[in-house]
Tab-separated table of C-alpha atoms and ligand atoms in Angstrom:
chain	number	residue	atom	x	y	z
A	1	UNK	CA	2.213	-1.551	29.003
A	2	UNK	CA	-0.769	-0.566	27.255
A	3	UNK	CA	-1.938	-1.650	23.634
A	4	UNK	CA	0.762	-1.943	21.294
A	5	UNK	CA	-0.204	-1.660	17.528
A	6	UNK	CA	2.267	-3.250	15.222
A	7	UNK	CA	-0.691	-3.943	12.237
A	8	UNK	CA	0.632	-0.347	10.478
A	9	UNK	CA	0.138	-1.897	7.086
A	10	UNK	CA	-3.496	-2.549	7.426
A	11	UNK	CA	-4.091	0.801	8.645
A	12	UNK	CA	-2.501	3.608	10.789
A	13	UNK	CA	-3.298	6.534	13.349
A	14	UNK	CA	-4.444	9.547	12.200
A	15	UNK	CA	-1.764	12.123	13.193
A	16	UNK	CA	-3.427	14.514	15.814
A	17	UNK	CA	-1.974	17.648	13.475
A	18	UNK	CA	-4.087	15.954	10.649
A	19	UNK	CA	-7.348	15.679	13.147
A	20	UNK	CA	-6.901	19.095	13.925
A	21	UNK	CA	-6.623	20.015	10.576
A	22	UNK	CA	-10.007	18.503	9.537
A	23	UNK	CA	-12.154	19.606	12.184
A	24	UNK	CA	-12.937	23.148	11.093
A	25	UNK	CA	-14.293	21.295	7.849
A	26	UNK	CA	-16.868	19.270	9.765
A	27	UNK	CA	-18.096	22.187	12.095
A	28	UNK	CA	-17.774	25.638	10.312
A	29	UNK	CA	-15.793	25.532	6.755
A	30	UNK	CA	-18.822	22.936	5.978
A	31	UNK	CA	-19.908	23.932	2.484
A	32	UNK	CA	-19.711	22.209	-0.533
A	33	UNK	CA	-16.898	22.919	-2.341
A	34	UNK	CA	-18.974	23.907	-5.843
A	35	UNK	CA	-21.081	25.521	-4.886
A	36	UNK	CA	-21.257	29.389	-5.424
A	37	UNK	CA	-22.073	30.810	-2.415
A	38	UNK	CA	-19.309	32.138	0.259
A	39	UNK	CA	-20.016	28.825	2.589
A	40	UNK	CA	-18.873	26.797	-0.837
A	41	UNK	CA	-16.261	29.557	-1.833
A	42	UNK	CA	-14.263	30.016	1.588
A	43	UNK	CA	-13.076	26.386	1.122
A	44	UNK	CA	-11.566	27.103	-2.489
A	45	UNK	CA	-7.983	27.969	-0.768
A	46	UNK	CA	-7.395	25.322	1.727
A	47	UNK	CA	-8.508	22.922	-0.893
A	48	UNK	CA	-5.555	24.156	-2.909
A	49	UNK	CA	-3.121	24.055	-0.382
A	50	UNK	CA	-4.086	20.328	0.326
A	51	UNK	CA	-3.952	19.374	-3.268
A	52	UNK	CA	-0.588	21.157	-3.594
A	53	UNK	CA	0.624	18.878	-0.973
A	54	UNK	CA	-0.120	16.009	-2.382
A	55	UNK	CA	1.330	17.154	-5.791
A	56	UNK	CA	4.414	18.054	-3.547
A	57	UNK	CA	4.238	14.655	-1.702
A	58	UNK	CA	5.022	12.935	-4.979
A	59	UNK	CA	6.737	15.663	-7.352
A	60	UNK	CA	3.924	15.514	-9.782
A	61	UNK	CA	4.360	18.599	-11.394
A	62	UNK	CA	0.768	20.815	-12.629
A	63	UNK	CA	0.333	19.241	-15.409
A	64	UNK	CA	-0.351	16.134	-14.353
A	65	UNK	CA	-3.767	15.245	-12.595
A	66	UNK	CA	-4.423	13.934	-8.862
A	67	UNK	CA	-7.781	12.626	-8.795
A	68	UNK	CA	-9.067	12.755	-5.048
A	69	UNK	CA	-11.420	9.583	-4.375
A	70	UNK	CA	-12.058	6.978	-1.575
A	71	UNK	CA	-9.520	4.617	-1.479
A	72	UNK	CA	-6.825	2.627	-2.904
A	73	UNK	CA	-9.445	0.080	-4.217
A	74	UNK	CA	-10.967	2.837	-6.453
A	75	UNK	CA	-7.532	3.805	-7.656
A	76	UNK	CA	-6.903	0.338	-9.068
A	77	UNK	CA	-10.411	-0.363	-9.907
A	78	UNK	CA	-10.374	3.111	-12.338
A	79	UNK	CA	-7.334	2.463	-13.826
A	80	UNK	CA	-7.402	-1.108	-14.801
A	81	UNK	CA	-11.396	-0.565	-15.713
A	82	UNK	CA	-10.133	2.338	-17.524
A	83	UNK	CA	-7.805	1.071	-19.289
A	84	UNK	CA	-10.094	-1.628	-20.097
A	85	UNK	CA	-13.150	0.885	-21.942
A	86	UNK	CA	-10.448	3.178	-23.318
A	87	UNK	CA	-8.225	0.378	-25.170
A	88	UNK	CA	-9.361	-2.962	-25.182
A	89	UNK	CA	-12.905	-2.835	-25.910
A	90	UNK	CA	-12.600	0.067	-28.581
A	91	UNK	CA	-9.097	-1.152	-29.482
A	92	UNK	CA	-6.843	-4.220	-30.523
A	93	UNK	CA	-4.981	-4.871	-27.305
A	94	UNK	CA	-6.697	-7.996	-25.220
A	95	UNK	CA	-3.492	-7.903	-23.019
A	96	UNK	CA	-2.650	-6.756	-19.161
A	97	UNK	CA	0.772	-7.390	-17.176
A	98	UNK	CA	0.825	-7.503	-13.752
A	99	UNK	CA	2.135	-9.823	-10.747
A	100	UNK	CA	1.376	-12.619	-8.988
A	101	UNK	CA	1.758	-10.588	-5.521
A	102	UNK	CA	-0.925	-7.746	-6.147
A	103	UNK	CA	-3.529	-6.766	-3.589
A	104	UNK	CA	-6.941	-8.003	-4.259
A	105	UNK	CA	-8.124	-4.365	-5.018
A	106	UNK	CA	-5.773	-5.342	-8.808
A	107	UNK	CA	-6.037	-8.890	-8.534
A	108	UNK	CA	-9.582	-9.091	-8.341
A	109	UNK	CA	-10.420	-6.423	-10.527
A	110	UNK	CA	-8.555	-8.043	-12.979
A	111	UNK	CA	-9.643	-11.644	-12.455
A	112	UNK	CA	-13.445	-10.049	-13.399
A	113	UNK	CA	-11.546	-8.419	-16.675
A	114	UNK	CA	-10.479	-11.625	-17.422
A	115	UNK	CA	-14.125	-13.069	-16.870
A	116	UNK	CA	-14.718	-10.175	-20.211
A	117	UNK	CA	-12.065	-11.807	-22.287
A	118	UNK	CA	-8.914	-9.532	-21.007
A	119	UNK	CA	-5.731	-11.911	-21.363
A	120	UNK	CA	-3.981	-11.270	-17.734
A	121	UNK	CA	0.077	-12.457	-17.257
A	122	UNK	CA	0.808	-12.578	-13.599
A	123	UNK	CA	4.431	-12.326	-13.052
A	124	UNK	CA	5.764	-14.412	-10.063
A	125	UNK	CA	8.442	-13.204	-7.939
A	126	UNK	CA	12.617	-14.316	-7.810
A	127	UNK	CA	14.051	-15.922	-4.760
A	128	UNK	CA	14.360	-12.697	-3.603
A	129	UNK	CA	10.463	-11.903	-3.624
A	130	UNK	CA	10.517	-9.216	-6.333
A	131	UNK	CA	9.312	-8.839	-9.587
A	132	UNK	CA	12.366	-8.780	-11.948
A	133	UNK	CA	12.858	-6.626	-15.391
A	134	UNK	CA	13.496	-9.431	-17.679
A	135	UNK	CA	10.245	-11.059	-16.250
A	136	UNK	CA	8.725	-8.173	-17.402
A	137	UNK	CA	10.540	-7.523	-20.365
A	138	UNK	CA	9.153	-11.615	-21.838
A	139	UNK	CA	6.107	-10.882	-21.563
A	140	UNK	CA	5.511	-7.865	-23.048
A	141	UNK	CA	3.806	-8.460	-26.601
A	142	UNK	CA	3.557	-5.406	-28.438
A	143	UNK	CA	0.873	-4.569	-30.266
A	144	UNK	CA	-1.423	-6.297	-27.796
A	145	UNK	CA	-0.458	-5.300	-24.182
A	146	UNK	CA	-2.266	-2.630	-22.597
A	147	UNK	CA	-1.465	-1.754	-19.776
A	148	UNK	CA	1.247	-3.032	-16.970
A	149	UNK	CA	0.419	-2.716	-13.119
A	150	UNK	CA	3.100	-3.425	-10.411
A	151	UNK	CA	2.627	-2.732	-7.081
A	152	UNK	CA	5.706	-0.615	-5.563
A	153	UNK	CA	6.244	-2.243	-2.589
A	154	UNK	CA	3.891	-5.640	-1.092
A	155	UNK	CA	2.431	-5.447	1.909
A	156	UNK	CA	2.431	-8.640	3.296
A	157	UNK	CA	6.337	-9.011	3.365
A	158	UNK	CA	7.041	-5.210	2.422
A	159	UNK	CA	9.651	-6.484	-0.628
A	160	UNK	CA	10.444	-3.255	-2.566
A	161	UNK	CA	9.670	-3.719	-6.644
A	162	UNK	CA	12.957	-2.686	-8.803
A	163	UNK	CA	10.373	0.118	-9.647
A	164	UNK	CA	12.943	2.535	-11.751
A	165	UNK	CA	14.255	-0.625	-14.002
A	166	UNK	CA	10.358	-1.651	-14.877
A	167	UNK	CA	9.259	1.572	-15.867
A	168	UNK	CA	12.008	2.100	-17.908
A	169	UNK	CA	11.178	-1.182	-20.021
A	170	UNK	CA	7.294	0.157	-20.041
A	171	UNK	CA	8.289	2.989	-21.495
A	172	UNK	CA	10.917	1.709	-23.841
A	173	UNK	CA	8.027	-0.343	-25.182
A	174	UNK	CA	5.427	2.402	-25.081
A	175	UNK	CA	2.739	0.996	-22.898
A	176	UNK	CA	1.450	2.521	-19.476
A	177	UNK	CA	2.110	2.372	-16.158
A	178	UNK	CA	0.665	2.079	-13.514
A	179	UNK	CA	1.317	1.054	-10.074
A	180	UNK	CA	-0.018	0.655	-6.458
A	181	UNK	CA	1.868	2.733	-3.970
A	182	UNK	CA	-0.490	2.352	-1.194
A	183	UNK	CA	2.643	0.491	0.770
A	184	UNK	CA	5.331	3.017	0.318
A	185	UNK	CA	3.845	6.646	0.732
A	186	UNK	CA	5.423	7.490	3.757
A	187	UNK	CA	7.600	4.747	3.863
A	188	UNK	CA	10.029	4.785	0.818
A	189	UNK	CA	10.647	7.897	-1.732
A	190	UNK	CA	7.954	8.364	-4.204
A	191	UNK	CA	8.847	10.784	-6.632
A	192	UNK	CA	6.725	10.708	-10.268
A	193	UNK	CA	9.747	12.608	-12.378
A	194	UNK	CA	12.395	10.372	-11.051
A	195	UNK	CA	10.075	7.384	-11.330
A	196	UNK	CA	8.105	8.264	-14.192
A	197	UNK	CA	5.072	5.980	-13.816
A	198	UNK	CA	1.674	6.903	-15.687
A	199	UNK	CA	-1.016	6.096	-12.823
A	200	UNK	CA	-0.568	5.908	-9.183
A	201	UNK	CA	-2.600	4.692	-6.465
A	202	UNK	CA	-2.603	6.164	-2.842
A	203	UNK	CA	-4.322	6.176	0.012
A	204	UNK	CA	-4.322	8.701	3.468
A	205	UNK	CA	-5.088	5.973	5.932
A	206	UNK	CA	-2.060	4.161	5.156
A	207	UNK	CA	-0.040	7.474	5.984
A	208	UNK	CA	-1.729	8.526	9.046
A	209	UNK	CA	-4.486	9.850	7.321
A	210	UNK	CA	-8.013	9.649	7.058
A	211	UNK	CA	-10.100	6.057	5.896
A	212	UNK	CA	-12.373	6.762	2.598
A	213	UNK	CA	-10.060	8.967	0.942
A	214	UNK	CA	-7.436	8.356	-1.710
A	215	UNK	CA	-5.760	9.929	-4.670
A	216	UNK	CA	-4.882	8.562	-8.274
A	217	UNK	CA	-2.100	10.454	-10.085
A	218	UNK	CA	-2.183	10.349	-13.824
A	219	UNK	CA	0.567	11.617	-15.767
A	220	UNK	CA	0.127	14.625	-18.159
A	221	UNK	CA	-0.945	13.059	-21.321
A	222	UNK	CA	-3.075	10.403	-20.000
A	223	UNK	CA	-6.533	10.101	-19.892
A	224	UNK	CA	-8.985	7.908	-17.983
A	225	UNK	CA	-12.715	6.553	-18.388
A	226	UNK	CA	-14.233	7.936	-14.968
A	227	UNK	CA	-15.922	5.086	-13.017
A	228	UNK	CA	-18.250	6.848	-10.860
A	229	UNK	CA	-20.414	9.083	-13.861
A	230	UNK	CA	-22.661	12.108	-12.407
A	231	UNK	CA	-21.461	15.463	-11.471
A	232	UNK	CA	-19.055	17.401	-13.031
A	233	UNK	CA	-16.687	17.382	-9.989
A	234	UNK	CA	-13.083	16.145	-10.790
A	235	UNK	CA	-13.217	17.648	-14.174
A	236	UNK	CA	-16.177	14.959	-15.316
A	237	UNK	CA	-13.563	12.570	-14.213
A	238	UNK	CA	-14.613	11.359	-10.785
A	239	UNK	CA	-18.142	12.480	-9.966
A	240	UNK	CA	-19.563	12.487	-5.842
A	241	UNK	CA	-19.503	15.618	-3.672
A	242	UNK	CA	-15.658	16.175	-2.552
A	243	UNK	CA	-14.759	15.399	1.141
A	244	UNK	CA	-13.525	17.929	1.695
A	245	UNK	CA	-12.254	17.375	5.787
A	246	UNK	CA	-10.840	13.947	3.885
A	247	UNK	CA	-8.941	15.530	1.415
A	248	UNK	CA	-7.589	18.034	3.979
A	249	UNK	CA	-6.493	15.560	6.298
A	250	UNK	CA	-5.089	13.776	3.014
A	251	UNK	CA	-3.017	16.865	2.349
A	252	UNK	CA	-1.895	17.483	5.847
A	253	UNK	CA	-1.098	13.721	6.348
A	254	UNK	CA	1.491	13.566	3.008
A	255	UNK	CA	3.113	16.647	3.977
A	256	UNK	CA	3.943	14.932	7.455
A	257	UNK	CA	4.396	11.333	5.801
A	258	UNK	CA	7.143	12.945	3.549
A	259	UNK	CA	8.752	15.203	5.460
A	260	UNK	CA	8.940	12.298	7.788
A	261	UNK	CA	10.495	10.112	5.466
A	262	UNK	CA	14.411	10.022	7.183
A	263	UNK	CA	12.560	9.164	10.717
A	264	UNK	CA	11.049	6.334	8.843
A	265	UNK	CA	14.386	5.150	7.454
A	266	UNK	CA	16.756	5.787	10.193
A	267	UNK	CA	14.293	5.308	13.657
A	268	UNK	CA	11.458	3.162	12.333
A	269	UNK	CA	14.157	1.078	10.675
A	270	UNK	CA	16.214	0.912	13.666
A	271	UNK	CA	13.225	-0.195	15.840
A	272	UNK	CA	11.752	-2.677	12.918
A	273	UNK	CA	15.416	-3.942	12.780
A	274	UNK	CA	15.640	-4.814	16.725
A	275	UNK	CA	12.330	-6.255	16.942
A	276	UNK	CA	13.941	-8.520	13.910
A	277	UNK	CA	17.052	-9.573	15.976
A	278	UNK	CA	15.075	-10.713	18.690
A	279	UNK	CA	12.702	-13.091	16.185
A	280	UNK	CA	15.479	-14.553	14.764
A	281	UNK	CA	17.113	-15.481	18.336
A	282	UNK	CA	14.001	-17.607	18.426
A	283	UNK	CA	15.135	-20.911	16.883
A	284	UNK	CA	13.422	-22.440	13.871
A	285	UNK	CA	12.330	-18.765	12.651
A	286	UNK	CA	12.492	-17.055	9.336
A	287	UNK	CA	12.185	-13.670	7.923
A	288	UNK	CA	10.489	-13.201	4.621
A	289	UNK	CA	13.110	-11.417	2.212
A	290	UNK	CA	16.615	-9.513	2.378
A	291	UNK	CA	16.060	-6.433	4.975
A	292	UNK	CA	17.638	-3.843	2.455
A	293	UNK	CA	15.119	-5.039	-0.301
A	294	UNK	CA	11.882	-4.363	2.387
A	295	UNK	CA	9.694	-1.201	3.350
A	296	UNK	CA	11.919	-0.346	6.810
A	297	UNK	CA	8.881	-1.118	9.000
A	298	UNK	CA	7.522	-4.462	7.909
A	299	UNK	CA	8.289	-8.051	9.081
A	300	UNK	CA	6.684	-10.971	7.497
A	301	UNK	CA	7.714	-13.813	9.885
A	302	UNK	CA	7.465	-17.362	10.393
A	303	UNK	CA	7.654	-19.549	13.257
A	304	UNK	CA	7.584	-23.450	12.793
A	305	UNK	CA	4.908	-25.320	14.466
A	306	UNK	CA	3.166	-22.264	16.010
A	307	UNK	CA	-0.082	-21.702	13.762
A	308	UNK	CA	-0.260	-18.266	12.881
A	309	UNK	CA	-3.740	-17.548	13.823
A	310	UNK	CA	-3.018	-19.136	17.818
A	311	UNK	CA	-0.299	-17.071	17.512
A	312	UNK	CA	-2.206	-13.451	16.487
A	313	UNK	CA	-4.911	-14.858	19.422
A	314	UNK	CA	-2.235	-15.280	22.375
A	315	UNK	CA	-0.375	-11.928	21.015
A	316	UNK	CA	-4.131	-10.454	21.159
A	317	UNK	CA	-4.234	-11.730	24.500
A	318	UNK	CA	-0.849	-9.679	25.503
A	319	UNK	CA	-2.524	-6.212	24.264
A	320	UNK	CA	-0.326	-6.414	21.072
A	321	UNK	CA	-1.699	-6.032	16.834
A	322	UNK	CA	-0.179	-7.993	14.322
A	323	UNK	CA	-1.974	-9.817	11.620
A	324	UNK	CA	-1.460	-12.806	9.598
A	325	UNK	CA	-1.129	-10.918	6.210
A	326	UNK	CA	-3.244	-8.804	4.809
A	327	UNK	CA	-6.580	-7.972	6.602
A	328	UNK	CA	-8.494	-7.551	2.803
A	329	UNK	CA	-7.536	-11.204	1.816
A	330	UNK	CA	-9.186	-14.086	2.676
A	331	UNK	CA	-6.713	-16.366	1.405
A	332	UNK	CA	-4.001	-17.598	3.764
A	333	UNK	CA	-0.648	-17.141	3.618
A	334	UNK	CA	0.210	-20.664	2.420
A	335	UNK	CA	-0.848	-19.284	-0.943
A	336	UNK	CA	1.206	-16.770	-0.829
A	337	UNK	CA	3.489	-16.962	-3.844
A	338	UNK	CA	6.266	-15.622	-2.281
A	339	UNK	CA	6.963	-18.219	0.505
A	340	UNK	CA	6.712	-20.859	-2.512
A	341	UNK	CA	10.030	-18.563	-4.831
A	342	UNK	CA	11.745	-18.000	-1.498
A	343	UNK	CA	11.877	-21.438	-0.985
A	344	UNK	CA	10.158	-21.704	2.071
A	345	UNK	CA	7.824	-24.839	2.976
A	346	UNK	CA	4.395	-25.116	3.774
A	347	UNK	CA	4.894	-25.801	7.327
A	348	UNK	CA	6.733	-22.781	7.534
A	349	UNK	CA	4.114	-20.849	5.761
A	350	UNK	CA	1.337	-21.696	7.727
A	351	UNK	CA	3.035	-19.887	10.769
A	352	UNK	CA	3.629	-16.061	9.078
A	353	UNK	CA	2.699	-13.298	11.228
A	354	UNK	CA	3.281	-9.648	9.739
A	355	UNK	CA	4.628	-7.056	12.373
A	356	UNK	CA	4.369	-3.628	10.790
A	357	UNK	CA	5.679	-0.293	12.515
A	358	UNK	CA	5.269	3.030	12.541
A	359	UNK	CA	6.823	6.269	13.087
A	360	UNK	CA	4.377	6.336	16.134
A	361	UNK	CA	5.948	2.937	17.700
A	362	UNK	CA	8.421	3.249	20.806
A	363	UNK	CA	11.360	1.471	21.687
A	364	UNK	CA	9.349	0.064	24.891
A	365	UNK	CA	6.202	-1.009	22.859
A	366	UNK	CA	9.307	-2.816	20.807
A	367	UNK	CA	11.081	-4.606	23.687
A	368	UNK	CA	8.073	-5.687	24.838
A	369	UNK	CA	6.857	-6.911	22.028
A	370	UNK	CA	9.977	-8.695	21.400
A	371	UNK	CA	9.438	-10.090	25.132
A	372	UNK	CA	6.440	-11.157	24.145
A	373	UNK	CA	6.499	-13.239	21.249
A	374	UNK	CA	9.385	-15.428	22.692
A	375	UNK	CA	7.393	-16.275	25.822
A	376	UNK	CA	4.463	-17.030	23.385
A	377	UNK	CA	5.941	-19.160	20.969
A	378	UNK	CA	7.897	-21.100	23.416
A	379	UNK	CA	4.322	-21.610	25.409
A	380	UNK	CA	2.705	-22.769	21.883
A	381	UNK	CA	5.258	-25.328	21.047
A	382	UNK	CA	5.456	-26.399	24.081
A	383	UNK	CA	1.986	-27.183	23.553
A	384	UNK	CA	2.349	-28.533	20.180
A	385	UNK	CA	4.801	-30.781	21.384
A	386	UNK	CA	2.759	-32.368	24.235
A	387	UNK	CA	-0.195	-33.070	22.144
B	1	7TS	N1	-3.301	-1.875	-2.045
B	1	7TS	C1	-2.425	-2.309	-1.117
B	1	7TS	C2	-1.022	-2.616	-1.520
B	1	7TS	C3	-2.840	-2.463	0.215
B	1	7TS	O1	-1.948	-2.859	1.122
B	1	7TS	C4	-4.176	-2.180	0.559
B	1	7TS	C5	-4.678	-2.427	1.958
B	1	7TS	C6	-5.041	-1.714	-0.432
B	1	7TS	C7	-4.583	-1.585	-1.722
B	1	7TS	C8	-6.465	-1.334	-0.161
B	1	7TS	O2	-6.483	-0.057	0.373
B	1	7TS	P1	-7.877	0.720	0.641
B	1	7TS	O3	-7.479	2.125	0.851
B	1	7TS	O4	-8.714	0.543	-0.542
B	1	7TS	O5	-8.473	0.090	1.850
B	1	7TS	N2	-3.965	-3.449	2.614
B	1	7TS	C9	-4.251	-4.054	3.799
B	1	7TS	C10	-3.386	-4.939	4.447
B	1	7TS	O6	-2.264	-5.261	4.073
B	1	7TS	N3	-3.963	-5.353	5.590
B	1	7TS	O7	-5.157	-4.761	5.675
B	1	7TS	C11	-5.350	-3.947	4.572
């Protein structure tokens, strides 16, 4: 055996059909896209058909806006900065609603809006690890809340959010919505009409596409304060010169992630679900949260008395990725406020390792993998207990 990647939540592979998509931009369809000459102009129709995709991807229909950029963190960072400009300083509301589970890209951005005077409520999760509506629904105070920003699905544990129920209580109360897909393009449904959320973060590398390029979708209707000012690219609403093999490999890379989408849910899930089995024939071991309530390729586990970090080293060791959580947060696990509404102790927490799959992941890289971490953490607390 090889490598085997199971970190599919920090990033992915790029799908050879999306490489081979891109490379004509890099070598021959090279110009810039606004620029009036045929090296500028020739790219005008492949740049639609991308975009179209990712309209498709998500059943935004025309109307609506998909605002190409680098990354999930600039998707957040616009809309909760916008959001800030647009209503807060130049209006009465003071107040943003979001979660106690976020990526740093929101919970950052919003601990600094909070440093300006923004009042922030961060829901915490049930025992089940998701945010629930009547959370929601308390703190709401109209007249005063701006905005509301729920991730869809986390990506430490891959808990799905009740997403339909929340926006339905965001719009019964008429305030936006916005939320941070990154974790279940590819993974889960994401459809905009059925879902009707206002803003929508993405990004390709977390669907076998290209790093430094994202999208934000923003519903017909709304508006945004860009965050990058200069050109007049975007429709003045995201200036920089568009990457253009980025957002073709962005395009190509959604098609494949949605079409896809039953692979995911029947083989990924089968493959996510044996791997599963064989953790929890290791004694003393816990899954984070129900399996029906998670993203069908992610595994938040924990292991008492075998430190996560020994753990990631030894599985290193064995040729195999995994991470303890999320690669962007400094912070362990133990903080993580889902172990603590789970009900799960600080011993336990200490030990979490995340296993996340893809539809690129065999059933041999599985087995052995599952091989693998029994041998190790019988080796480590065997260790532990010796010491
Ligand atoms: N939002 C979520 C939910 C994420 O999982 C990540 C990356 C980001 C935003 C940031 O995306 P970027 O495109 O700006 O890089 N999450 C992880 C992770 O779980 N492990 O490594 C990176």
């Amino acid at each position: 055996m090889d490598r085997v990647y199971l970190d599919n939540n920090a990033t992915t592979l790029v799908d050879p059909r999306v490489v081979e998509a891109m490379s004509p931009f890099y070598s021959q369809l090279y110009g810039n896209v606004n620029s009036l000459h045929s090296f500028g102009t020739e790219t005008h129709p492949f740049m639609r058909i991308a975009i179209d995709r990712l309209y498709a991807g998500i059943n935004a229909r025309d109307e609506s806006d998909v605002l190409l950029n680098s990354c999930a963190t600039e998707g957040n960072n616009t809309v909760l900065k916008s959001i800030y400009f647009q209503d807060i300083v130049k209006g009465d509301k003071d107040h943003i609603i979001t979660s106690q589970i976020e990526h740093p890209a929101v919970s950052k951005t919003l601990n600094f809006l909070e440093s300006l005077g923004v009042r922030v409520t961060y829901l915490p999760v049930d025992d089940r690890g998701i945010i629930t509506p009547a959370a929601l629904k308390a703190a709401i105070e109209p007249g005063k809340t701006a905005l509301i920003s729920i991730m869809w699905a986390n990506n430490e544990t891959g808990l799905i959010n009740p997403m339909k129920d929340l926006v339905e209580i965001a719009q019964a109360a008429g305030i936006p919505f916005h939320t941070d897909a990154v974790q279940a393009i590819g993974k889960i449904p994401v459809d905009v009409q059925d879902i009707p959320v206002d803003f929508l973060t993405f990004s390709a590398h977390k669907f076998h596409g290209p790093k430094g390029v994202g999208g934000l979708y923003i519903r017909e209707g709304r508006t945004i304060v860009p965050l990058l000012h200069g050109g007049e690219q975007m429709g003045d609403l995201r200036a920089g010169t568009i990457d253009t093999p980025g957002l073709i490999g962005m395009g190509m890379a959604m098609e494949l992630a949605v079409s896809h989408l039953e692979l995911e849910d029947v083989q990924v899930r089968k493959l996510r679900d044996k791997l599963e089995d064989a953790i929890l024939e290791i004694p003393e071991t816990q899954v984070i949260g129900d399996r029906s309530l998670r993203t069908p390729n992610t595994i938040l586990a924990s292991f008492r008395g075998v430190e996560g970090e020994a753990f990631l080293w030894d599985l290193n060791q064995k040729g195999i990725a995994a991470s303890t959580g999320s690669a962007c947060a400094s912070e362990s696990l133990e903080s993580n406020p889902t172990f603590q509404a789970i009900g799960i102790d600080n011993e336990l927490a200490h030990t979490g390792v995340r296993f996340s799959l893809s539809r690129f992941t065999t059933g041999e890289e599985i087995e052995y993998a599952a091989d693998s971490i029994k041998q190790i953490v019988n080796r480590l607390r065997s260790i532990s207990s010796t010491i």
